[in-house]
Amino acid sequence: MLVSEGDVLEYDVVVVGGGPTGSTTARFAARQGADVLVLEKRQEIGSPVRCGEGVSLTWLDELEIDDYKKWTSQKVVGARLYSPAGNTLEITEKMAGDEVGVVCERDIFDKEMANLAAREGADFMVKTSALGLIKDDGMIKGVKARSMGKNFEIHSDIVVGADGFESQVGRWAGLYGAISPNDIMTCFQYRMADIEFDSRYTHFFLGSTAPGGYVWVFPKGEGIANVGLGIQVSRLDGSKTPKDYLDEFISSRKEFEDGEAIDMVAGAVSVAPPAEKTTTDGLILVGDAARVVDPMTGGGIVNGLKQAKIAGEVIGECIEEGRFDDEFLQLYEKRWRDRLENKLWRNYMAKEKAMTLDDKTFDKVIDALSDLGLEKMSVGAILEGVYERYPELIKEFEDML
Amino acid sequence: MKPEVDNDICMHCGACVGTCPVNAIFLKEVSVEISDDCAECGLCVKACPVAALKGGI
């Protein structure tokens, strides 16, 4: 799309951020007949990748995705969790040879989500930054933007903040301030080639090797994997970076003896409770910007997509009713919270507890769980297993199980 | 003193941007800028995965 300095574009909806939740909000809003424009500040949707790329497949029907193979790098049949002393818990689902998850190609995934939105009629502008919100009589009525050196405005009935962990839209709208350093994981990852891990499993290393977080090894094929970690910001004293922790982990293990790093990824993710408020007059937040990342796993895609579908559908209703005020937008607030909030809070409580455990406790718990033969790869199933063996660890939130 | 960004090391990942309590850090296309709103709390320095931010504490 060509714009000139000072142009004013008119849309029903402007979405700030061309990640999967931005595109998916656009997709479902456009399907309801909305004129939608998605702004992406980078020149390429999906790149650079800032993700471990492991994702479950349980949500495909809900999101109406029929072909996941085009963005799948490696199918996974289960997970292995390792305690600091090397005790191992293997979780495989006994489902007629079905894979329980995949390690995806995030750049292809993001572009496919954008493609689905474009096919519903959404417009996209890449290499275009939002600079601020336009307000009129208390309502948010669009964004100021800049593309290829040109400043212009988009006037809209509703703005969607889908701008991720570092969301500016949420802050501009006054919906939240800072996140506690306890609730931020700062992450570093290499793509490692020529390593020796079973590529049918995702691998998770728990304990002080990644304080407050974990190390992941997510296979991208035979002998190649995303190897990364997240560390709670409040546990860092400035003497060691996440990269230092990962380098130490890699040099301590023989599986990486011949390994070569062929890319580097950095980033951060919130493991906070969901934002208290995700709407205001003429604006909603979705995805990482709404703080719906799973606090236990740090995974943001699935919750974000489920929330984005609800957002798109509610926007359709807004247009039908001609209502974009905060009171009407409570429809969105209520529907996504009914769908996602209980599990977000349960996993937040579980994360808070897990962060207090020392290495010996991880050894003990992993050892006890490996006897149980867990057959479901989910945080809920693991928590139920822990509850069976160590109810005292779950006591504070047992009613949420 | 606000922190200094070493753009030879910075990976433009946005970890410092989301961590900053006063919204004083901005991710540009090929650089990171810290405005004078910086409260010198040093959290961004800790949050940086690769030590591309120096000083500021």
Coordinates of C-alpha atoms in Angstrom, one line a residue:
Chain A
M1 CA 0.0 0.0 0.0
L2 CA 1.3 3.4 -0.9
V3 CA 0.9 6.3 1.5
S4 CA 2.0 9.9 1.3
E5 CA 3.0 12.3 4.1
G6 CA -0.1 13.5 5.9
D7 CA -2.5 10.9 4.4
V8 CA -5.5 9.8 6.5
L9 CA -6.8 6.3 5.9
E10 CA -10.2 5.2 7.0
Y11 CA -10.8 1.7 8.4
D12 CA -13.2 0.1 10.8
V13 CA -10.3 -1.7 12.7
V14 CA -6.6 -1.1 12.9
V15 CA -4.5 -3.9 14.4
V16 CA -1.1 -2.9 15.7
G17 CA 1.2 -6.0 15.3
G18 CA 1.3 -8.6 12.6
G19 CA 2.1 -11.6 14.8
P20 CA -0.3 -14.6 15.0
T21 CA -2.7 -12.9 17.4
G22 CA -2.9 -9.7 15.4
S23 CA -3.4 -11.6 12.2
T24 CA -6.0 -13.9 13.7
T25 CA -8.0 -11.0 15.2
A26 CA -7.9 -9.4 11.8
R27 CA -9.0 -12.7 10.2
F28 CA -12.1 -13.2 12.3
A29 CA -13.1 -9.5 12.3
A30 CA -12.7 -9.4 8.5
R31 CA -14.9 -12.5 8.2
Q32 CA -17.7 -10.5 9.9
G33 CA -17.4 -7.9 7.3
A34 CA -15.0 -5.4 9.0
D35 CA -12.6 -3.3 7.0
V36 CA -9.3 -4.2 8.8
L37 CA -5.7 -2.9 8.5
V38 CA -2.8 -4.7 10.2
L39 CA 0.4 -2.8 10.9
E40 CA 3.7 -4.6 11.3
K41 CA 6.8 -2.6 12.2
R42 CA 9.2 -5.2 10.8
Q43 CA 9.8 -5.5 7.1
E44 CA 8.8 -9.1 7.2
I45 CA 6.0 -10.8 9.1
G46 CA 7.3 -13.7 11.2
S47 CA 10.9 -12.6 11.1
P48 CA 13.2 -12.5 13.0
V49 CA 11.8 -15.5 15.0
R50 CA 11.7 -14.9 18.8
C51 CA 10.3 -18.3 19.9
G52 CA 11.2 -21.8 21.0
E53 CA 8.7 -23.0 18.5
G54 CA 7.2 -25.9 20.5
V55 CA 3.4 -25.9 20.2
S56 CA 0.6 -28.4 20.9
L57 CA -2.0 -29.3 18.3
T58 CA -5.2 -29.4 20.4
W59 CA -6.5 -26.0 19.2
L60 CA -6.5 -26.5 15.4
D61 CA -10.2 -27.2 15.1
E62 CA -11.2 -24.3 17.3
L63 CA -9.1 -22.0 15.2
E64 CA -10.3 -23.6 11.9
I65 CA -6.8 -24.6 10.8
D66 CA -6.8 -27.6 8.5
D67 CA -3.2 -27.9 7.3
Y68 CA -0.6 -27.7 10.0
K69 CA 2.0 -29.6 8.0
K70 CA 3.0 -26.6 6.0
W71 CA 4.5 -24.9 9.1
T72 CA 5.6 -28.0 10.9
S73 CA 9.3 -28.7 11.3
Q74 CA 9.3 -31.8 13.5
K75 CA 6.5 -33.9 15.0
V76 CA 6.7 -34.8 18.6
V77 CA 5.3 -37.8 20.4
G78 CA 6.0 -36.7 24.0
A79 CA 8.1 -34.8 26.5
R80 CA 11.0 -35.6 28.7
L81 CA 11.6 -33.6 31.9
Y82 CA 15.0 -33.8 33.6
S83 CA 15.7 -33.0 37.2
P84 CA 19.0 -31.4 38.2
A85 CA 20.4 -34.8 39.3
G86 CA 19.3 -36.4 36.1
N87 CA 16.1 -38.1 37.1
T88 CA 13.9 -38.3 34.1
L89 CA 10.1 -38.1 33.6
E90 CA 8.9 -39.2 30.2
I91 CA 5.3 -38.3 29.1
T92 CA 3.9 -39.9 26.0
E93 CA 0.3 -39.9 25.0
K94 CA -1.1 -43.3 24.1
M95 CA -3.1 -42.1 21.1
A96 CA -2.8 -44.4 18.1
G97 CA 0.5 -43.0 17.0
D98 CA -0.7 -39.4 16.9
E99 CA 1.8 -36.7 17.5
V100 CA 0.9 -34.6 20.5
G101 CA 2.7 -31.5 19.3
V102 CA 5.0 -30.1 16.8
V103 CA 8.1 -27.9 16.7
C104 CA 7.0 -25.3 14.2
E105 CA 8.6 -22.9 11.7
R106 CA 7.4 -19.7 13.3
D107 CA 8.2 -17.5 10.4
I108 CA 6.1 -19.7 8.1
F109 CA 3.4 -20.0 10.8
D110 CA 3.1 -16.3 11.2
K111 CA 2.9 -15.7 7.5
E112 CA 0.2 -18.4 7.2
M113 CA -1.9 -16.7 9.9
A114 CA -1.4 -13.5 7.9
N115 CA -2.4 -15.3 4.7
L116 CA -5.6 -16.5 6.3
A117 CA -6.5 -13.0 7.4
A118 CA -5.6 -11.5 3.9
R119 CA -7.9 -14.1 2.3
E120 CA -10.8 -12.9 4.5
G121 CA -10.1 -9.4 3.2
A122 CA -7.8 -7.9 5.8
D123 CA -5.2 -5.3 4.5
F124 CA -1.6 -5.4 5.7
M125 CA 1.2 -2.8 5.9
V126 CA 4.7 -4.0 6.8
K127 CA 7.7 -1.8 7.8
T128 CA 5.1 0.4 9.4
S129 CA 5.3 1.5 13.0
A130 CA 2.5 2.8 15.2
L131 CA 3.6 6.1 16.9
G132 CA 0.7 6.9 19.1
L133 CA -3.1 6.7 19.6
I134 CA -5.5 9.3 18.2
K135 CA -8.1 10.3 20.8
D136 CA -11.3 12.2 20.3
D137 CA -13.6 13.1 23.2
G138 CA -12.3 10.2 25.3
M139 CA -12.7 7.6 22.6
I140 CA -9.6 6.1 20.9
K141 CA -10.2 6.7 17.2
G142 CA -7.1 5.5 15.4
V143 CA -3.3 5.5 15.4
K144 CA -0.6 7.8 14.1
A145 CA 1.8 5.8 12.0
R146 CA 5.0 6.0 10.0
S147 CA 5.9 3.9 7.0
M148 CA 9.0 4.2 4.8
G149 CA 9.7 7.7 6.1
K150 CA 6.1 9.0 5.7
N151 CA 3.9 10.0 8.6
F152 CA 0.2 9.4 8.2
E153 CA -2.9 8.6 10.3
I154 CA -5.4 5.8 10.3
H155 CA -8.8 6.7 11.6
S156 CA -10.8 3.7 12.9
D157 CA -13.7 2.8 15.2
I158 CA -11.5 0.4 17.2
V159 CA -7.8 -0.2 17.7
V160 CA -6.4 -3.6 18.6
G161 CA -3.1 -3.8 20.5
A162 CA -1.4 -7.0 19.4
D163 CA 2.1 -5.7 19.9
G164 CA 3.5 -8.3 22.1
F165 CA 5.5 -8.3 25.3
E166 CA 6.9 -4.9 24.7
S167 CA 3.4 -3.5 24.0
Q168 CA 3.3 0.2 23.5
V169 CA -0.5 0.3 22.8
G170 CA -1.4 -1.1 26.3
R171 CA 0.8 1.6 27.9
W172 CA -0.4 4.4 25.7
A173 CA -4.0 3.4 26.6
G174 CA -3.1 3.4 30.3
L175 CA -4.3 -0.2 30.7
Y176 CA -1.2 -1.2 32.6
G177 CA 2.2 0.0 33.7
A178 CA 5.3 -2.0 34.5
I179 CA 5.4 -5.8 34.9
S180 CA 7.1 -7.1 38.1
P181 CA 10.6 -8.4 37.5
N182 CA 9.3 -11.6 39.2
D183 CA 6.9 -12.0 36.3
I184 CA 9.4 -11.5 33.4
M185 CA 11.4 -14.3 31.9
T186 CA 14.4 -13.2 29.8
C187 CA 15.4 -15.7 27.2
F188 CA 18.2 -16.8 25.0
Q189 CA 18.3 -19.6 22.4
Y190 CA 20.6 -21.1 19.9
R191 CA 19.7 -23.3 16.9
M192 CA 22.2 -26.1 17.6
A193 CA 23.3 -28.5 14.8
D194 CA 25.1 -31.8 15.1
I195 CA 23.8 -32.7 18.6
E196 CA 22.5 -35.9 20.1
F197 CA 19.0 -35.7 21.4
D198 CA 16.0 -37.9 20.6
S199 CA 14.2 -35.9 18.0
R200 CA 10.8 -37.4 18.8
Y201 CA 10.6 -35.6 22.1
T202 CA 10.7 -32.2 23.5
H203 CA 13.2 -32.0 26.4
F204 CA 12.9 -29.8 29.5
F205 CA 15.7 -29.3 32.1
L206 CA 14.5 -28.0 35.5
G207 CA 16.2 -26.4 38.5
S208 CA 19.0 -23.9 39.1
T209 CA 20.5 -24.4 35.7
A210 CA 17.9 -21.8 34.7
P211 CA 16.8 -20.0 37.9
G212 CA 13.1 -19.4 37.9
G213 CA 12.7 -21.0 34.4
Y214 CA 13.9 -24.0 32.5
V215 CA 16.2 -25.1 29.6
W216 CA 14.4 -26.4 26.5
V217 CA 15.6 -28.6 23.7
F218 CA 13.0 -28.6 20.9
P219 CA 14.0 -30.7 17.9
K220 CA 13.9 -29.2 14.5
G221 CA 14.9 -32.5 12.8
E222 CA 17.4 -35.3 13.4
G223 CA 20.5 -33.9 15.3
I224 CA 19.2 -30.3 15.2
A225 CA 17.2 -28.4 17.8
N226 CA 16.3 -25.1 19.4
V227 CA 18.2 -25.0 22.6
G228 CA 17.3 -22.2 24.9
L229 CA 16.4 -21.0 28.3
G230 CA 14.4 -18.5 30.2
I231 CA 15.5 -16.9 33.5
Q232 CA 13.4 -14.8 35.9
V233 CA 14.7 -11.2 35.7
S234 CA 14.5 -10.8 39.5
R235 CA 17.0 -13.7 39.9
L236 CA 19.7 -12.0 37.8
D237 CA 22.2 -9.9 39.6
G238 CA 24.1 -8.6 36.5
S239 CA 27.0 -10.9 36.9
K240 CA 25.7 -13.5 34.4
T241 CA 23.4 -13.1 31.4
P242 CA 20.9 -15.7 30.1
K243 CA 23.5 -16.3 27.3
D244 CA 26.1 -17.1 29.9
Y245 CA 23.8 -19.6 31.7
L246 CA 23.0 -21.3 28.3
D247 CA 26.7 -21.5 27.3
E248 CA 27.4 -23.1 30.7
F249 CA 24.6 -25.6 30.3
I250 CA 25.7 -26.5 26.8
S251 CA 29.4 -27.0 27.7
S252 CA 28.4 -29.2 30.7
R253 CA 26.6 -31.8 28.5
K254 CA 28.1 -34.4 26.2
E255 CA 25.1 -34.3 23.8
F256 CA 26.4 -31.0 22.6
E257 CA 30.0 -32.0 22.3
D258 CA 30.1 -31.7 18.5
G259 CA 27.3 -29.1 18.4
E260 CA 27.4 -25.9 16.4
A261 CA 25.2 -22.9 17.0
I262 CA 23.8 -21.8 13.6
D263 CA 21.5 -19.0 14.9
M264 CA 20.9 -16.9 18.0
V265 CA 17.5 -15.7 19.4
A266 CA 16.9 -13.4 22.3
G267 CA 13.7 -12.1 23.8
A268 CA 11.5 -11.8 26.9
V269 CA 8.1 -13.1 27.9
S270 CA 5.7 -12.2 30.7
V271 CA 4.7 -14.9 33.1
A272 CA 2.4 -12.5 34.8
P273 CA -1.3 -12.8 35.8
P274 CA -3.5 -11.8 32.8
A275 CA -3.9 -8.0 32.5
E276 CA -6.7 -6.8 34.8
K277 CA -8.3 -4.8 32.1
T278 CA -7.9 -5.5 28.3
T279 CA -10.4 -3.0 27.0
T280 CA -11.1 0.7 27.0
D281 CA -13.2 3.0 24.9
G282 CA -12.3 2.1 21.3
L283 CA -9.5 -0.3 22.1
I284 CA -8.8 -3.9 23.0
L285 CA -5.6 -5.8 23.7
V286 CA -4.9 -9.4 22.6
G287 CA -2.1 -12.0 23.1
D288 CA 1.2 -11.2 24.8
A289 CA 0.0 -7.6 25.0
A290 CA -3.0 -8.8 27.1
R291 CA -0.5 -10.9 29.2
V292 CA -2.2 -14.2 28.4
V293 CA 1.1 -16.1 28.0
D294 CA 0.9 -19.4 30.0
P295 CA 2.8 -18.5 33.2
M296 CA 4.0 -22.1 33.7
T297 CA 5.3 -22.8 30.2
G298 CA 5.9 -19.4 28.8
G299 CA 4.0 -20.4 25.7
G300 CA 1.9 -17.6 24.2
I301 CA 0.7 -18.8 20.8
V302 CA -2.3 -21.0 21.8
N303 CA -3.9 -18.7 24.4
G304 CA -3.2 -15.7 22.1
L305 CA -5.0 -17.4 19.1
K306 CA -8.0 -18.4 21.2
Q307 CA -8.3 -14.9 22.6
A308 CA -7.8 -13.4 19.1
K309 CA -10.7 -15.4 17.6
I310 CA -13.0 -14.1 20.4
A311 CA -11.7 -10.6 19.8
G312 CA -12.4 -10.8 16.0
E313 CA -15.9 -12.1 16.6
V314 CA -16.7 -9.4 19.2
I315 CA -15.4 -6.7 16.8
G316 CA -17.9 -8.0 14.3
E317 CA -20.7 -7.5 16.9
C318 CA -19.4 -4.0 17.7
I319 CA -19.7 -3.0 14.1
E320 CA -23.2 -4.5 13.8
E321 CA -24.3 -2.6 16.9
G322 CA -22.3 0.5 16.1
R323 CA -20.9 0.3 19.7
F324 CA -17.2 0.6 20.5
D325 CA -17.4 1.9 24.0
D326 CA -15.8 0.2 27.0
E327 CA -19.2 -0.9 28.3
F328 CA -20.0 -2.8 25.1
L329 CA -16.5 -4.2 24.9
Q330 CA -17.1 -6.1 28.2
L331 CA -18.4 -8.8 25.9
Y332 CA -14.8 -9.4 24.9
E333 CA -13.5 -9.2 28.4
K334 CA -16.1 -11.7 29.7
R335 CA -15.8 -14.2 26.8
W336 CA -12.1 -14.5 26.8
R337 CA -11.9 -14.7 30.6
D338 CA -14.5 -17.4 30.7
R339 CA -12.5 -19.3 28.1
L340 CA -8.9 -18.8 29.5
E341 CA -8.7 -17.2 32.9
N342 CA -9.1 -20.1 35.3
K343 CA -6.2 -22.0 33.8
L344 CA -4.0 -18.9 33.6
W345 CA -4.5 -18.3 37.3
R346 CA -3.9 -21.9 38.2
N347 CA -0.7 -21.9 36.2
Y348 CA 0.3 -18.6 37.7
M349 CA 0.0 -20.1 41.1
A350 CA 1.8 -23.2 40.0
K351 CA 4.6 -21.1 38.6
E352 CA 4.9 -19.1 41.8
K353 CA 5.3 -22.4 43.7
A354 CA 7.7 -24.0 41.2
M355 CA 10.0 -20.9 41.6
T356 CA 10.4 -21.7 45.3
L357 CA 11.5 -25.3 44.8
D358 CA 15.2 -26.2 45.2
D359 CA 17.1 -28.7 43.1
K360 CA 16.6 -31.5 45.6
T361 CA 12.9 -31.0 45.5
F362 CA 12.8 -31.2 41.7
D363 CA 14.8 -34.4 41.9
K364 CA 12.3 -35.9 44.4
V365 CA 9.2 -34.8 42.5
I366 CA 10.5 -35.9 39.0
D367 CA 11.4 -39.3 40.5
A368 CA 8.0 -39.7 42.1
L369 CA 6.1 -38.7 39.0
S370 CA 8.1 -41.1 36.7
D371 CA 6.6 -44.0 38.7
L372 CA 3.1 -42.7 37.9
G373 CA 3.3 -43.2 34.2
L374 CA 1.6 -39.9 33.1
E375 CA -0.1 -40.3 29.8
K376 CA -1.1 -36.7 29.1
M377 CA 1.3 -34.0 28.2
S378 CA -0.2 -31.0 29.9
V379 CA 0.5 -28.8 32.9
G380 CA -2.8 -29.9 34.4
A381 CA -1.8 -33.6 34.2
I382 CA 1.6 -32.9 35.8
L383 CA 0.0 -30.9 38.6
E384 CA -2.5 -33.7 39.3
G385 CA 0.4 -36.1 39.5
V386 CA 2.3 -33.9 41.9
Y387 CA -0.9 -33.6 44.0
E388 CA -1.1 -37.3 44.2
R389 CA 2.4 -37.7 45.5
Y390 CA 3.2 -34.3 47.2
P391 CA -0.2 -32.7 48.0
E392 CA 1.6 -30.2 50.3
L393 CA 3.2 -28.6 47.2
I394 CA -0.2 -27.8 45.6
K395 CA -2.1 -27.1 48.8
E396 CA -2.3 -23.3 48.2
F397 CA -4.2 -23.8 45.0
E398 CA -5.6 -27.4 45.2
D399 CA -9.2 -26.1 44.5
M400 CA -8.0 -24.9 41.1
L401 CA -7.0 -28.3 39.9
Chain B
M1 CA 23.2 8.0 34.1
K2 CA 21.0 6.2 31.8
P3 CA 22.4 2.9 30.4
E4 CA 24.3 2.9 27.1
V5 CA 23.3 0.5 24.4
D6 CA 26.1 -1.4 22.6
N7 CA 24.5 -1.9 19.2
D8 CA 27.3 -4.3 18.2
I9 CA 25.9 -6.7 20.8
C10 CA 22.2 -5.8 20.8
M11 CA 19.9 -8.2 19.1
H12 CA 16.9 -5.8 19.0
C13 CA 14.8 -8.4 20.9
G14 CA 12.8 -5.9 23.0
A15 CA 13.4 -7.6 26.4
C16 CA 14.5 -4.2 27.8
V17 CA 11.6 -2.4 26.2
G18 CA 8.9 -4.5 27.9
T19 CA 10.8 -4.6 31.2
C20 CA 11.3 -0.8 31.5
P21 CA 8.9 0.5 34.3
V22 CA 8.7 4.0 32.9
N23 CA 8.5 3.2 29.1
A24 CA 11.7 5.0 28.3
I25 CA 13.1 2.5 25.9
F26 CA 12.1 2.3 22.2
L27 CA 12.9 -0.3 19.6
K28 CA 13.8 1.3 16.3
E29 CA 14.3 -0.6 13.2
V30 CA 18.1 -1.1 13.7
S31 CA 18.7 0.3 17.1
V32 CA 17.4 0.8 20.6
E33 CA 16.9 4.2 22.1
I34 CA 16.7 5.2 25.7
S35 CA 14.9 8.5 26.4
D36 CA 15.6 11.0 29.2
D37 CA 12.5 9.6 31.0
C38 CA 14.9 6.8 32.2
A39 CA 14.6 6.4 35.9
E40 CA 18.0 4.7 36.2
C41 CA 16.6 1.6 37.9
G42 CA 18.8 -0.8 36.0
L43 CA 16.1 -3.4 35.3
C44 CA 16.7 -3.3 31.6
V45 CA 20.4 -4.0 32.1
K46 CA 19.4 -7.2 34.1
A47 CA 16.8 -8.2 31.5
C48 CA 19.1 -8.0 28.6
P49 CA 19.9 -11.6 27.5
V50 CA 23.3 -10.7 26.1
A51 CA 24.7 -7.7 28.2
A52 CA 24.3 -5.2 25.4
L53 CA 23.2 -2.6 28.0
K54 CA 25.8 -1.1 30.3
G55 CA 25.8 1.2 33.3
G56 CA 22.6 2.8 34.5
I57 CA 22.5 1.4 38.0

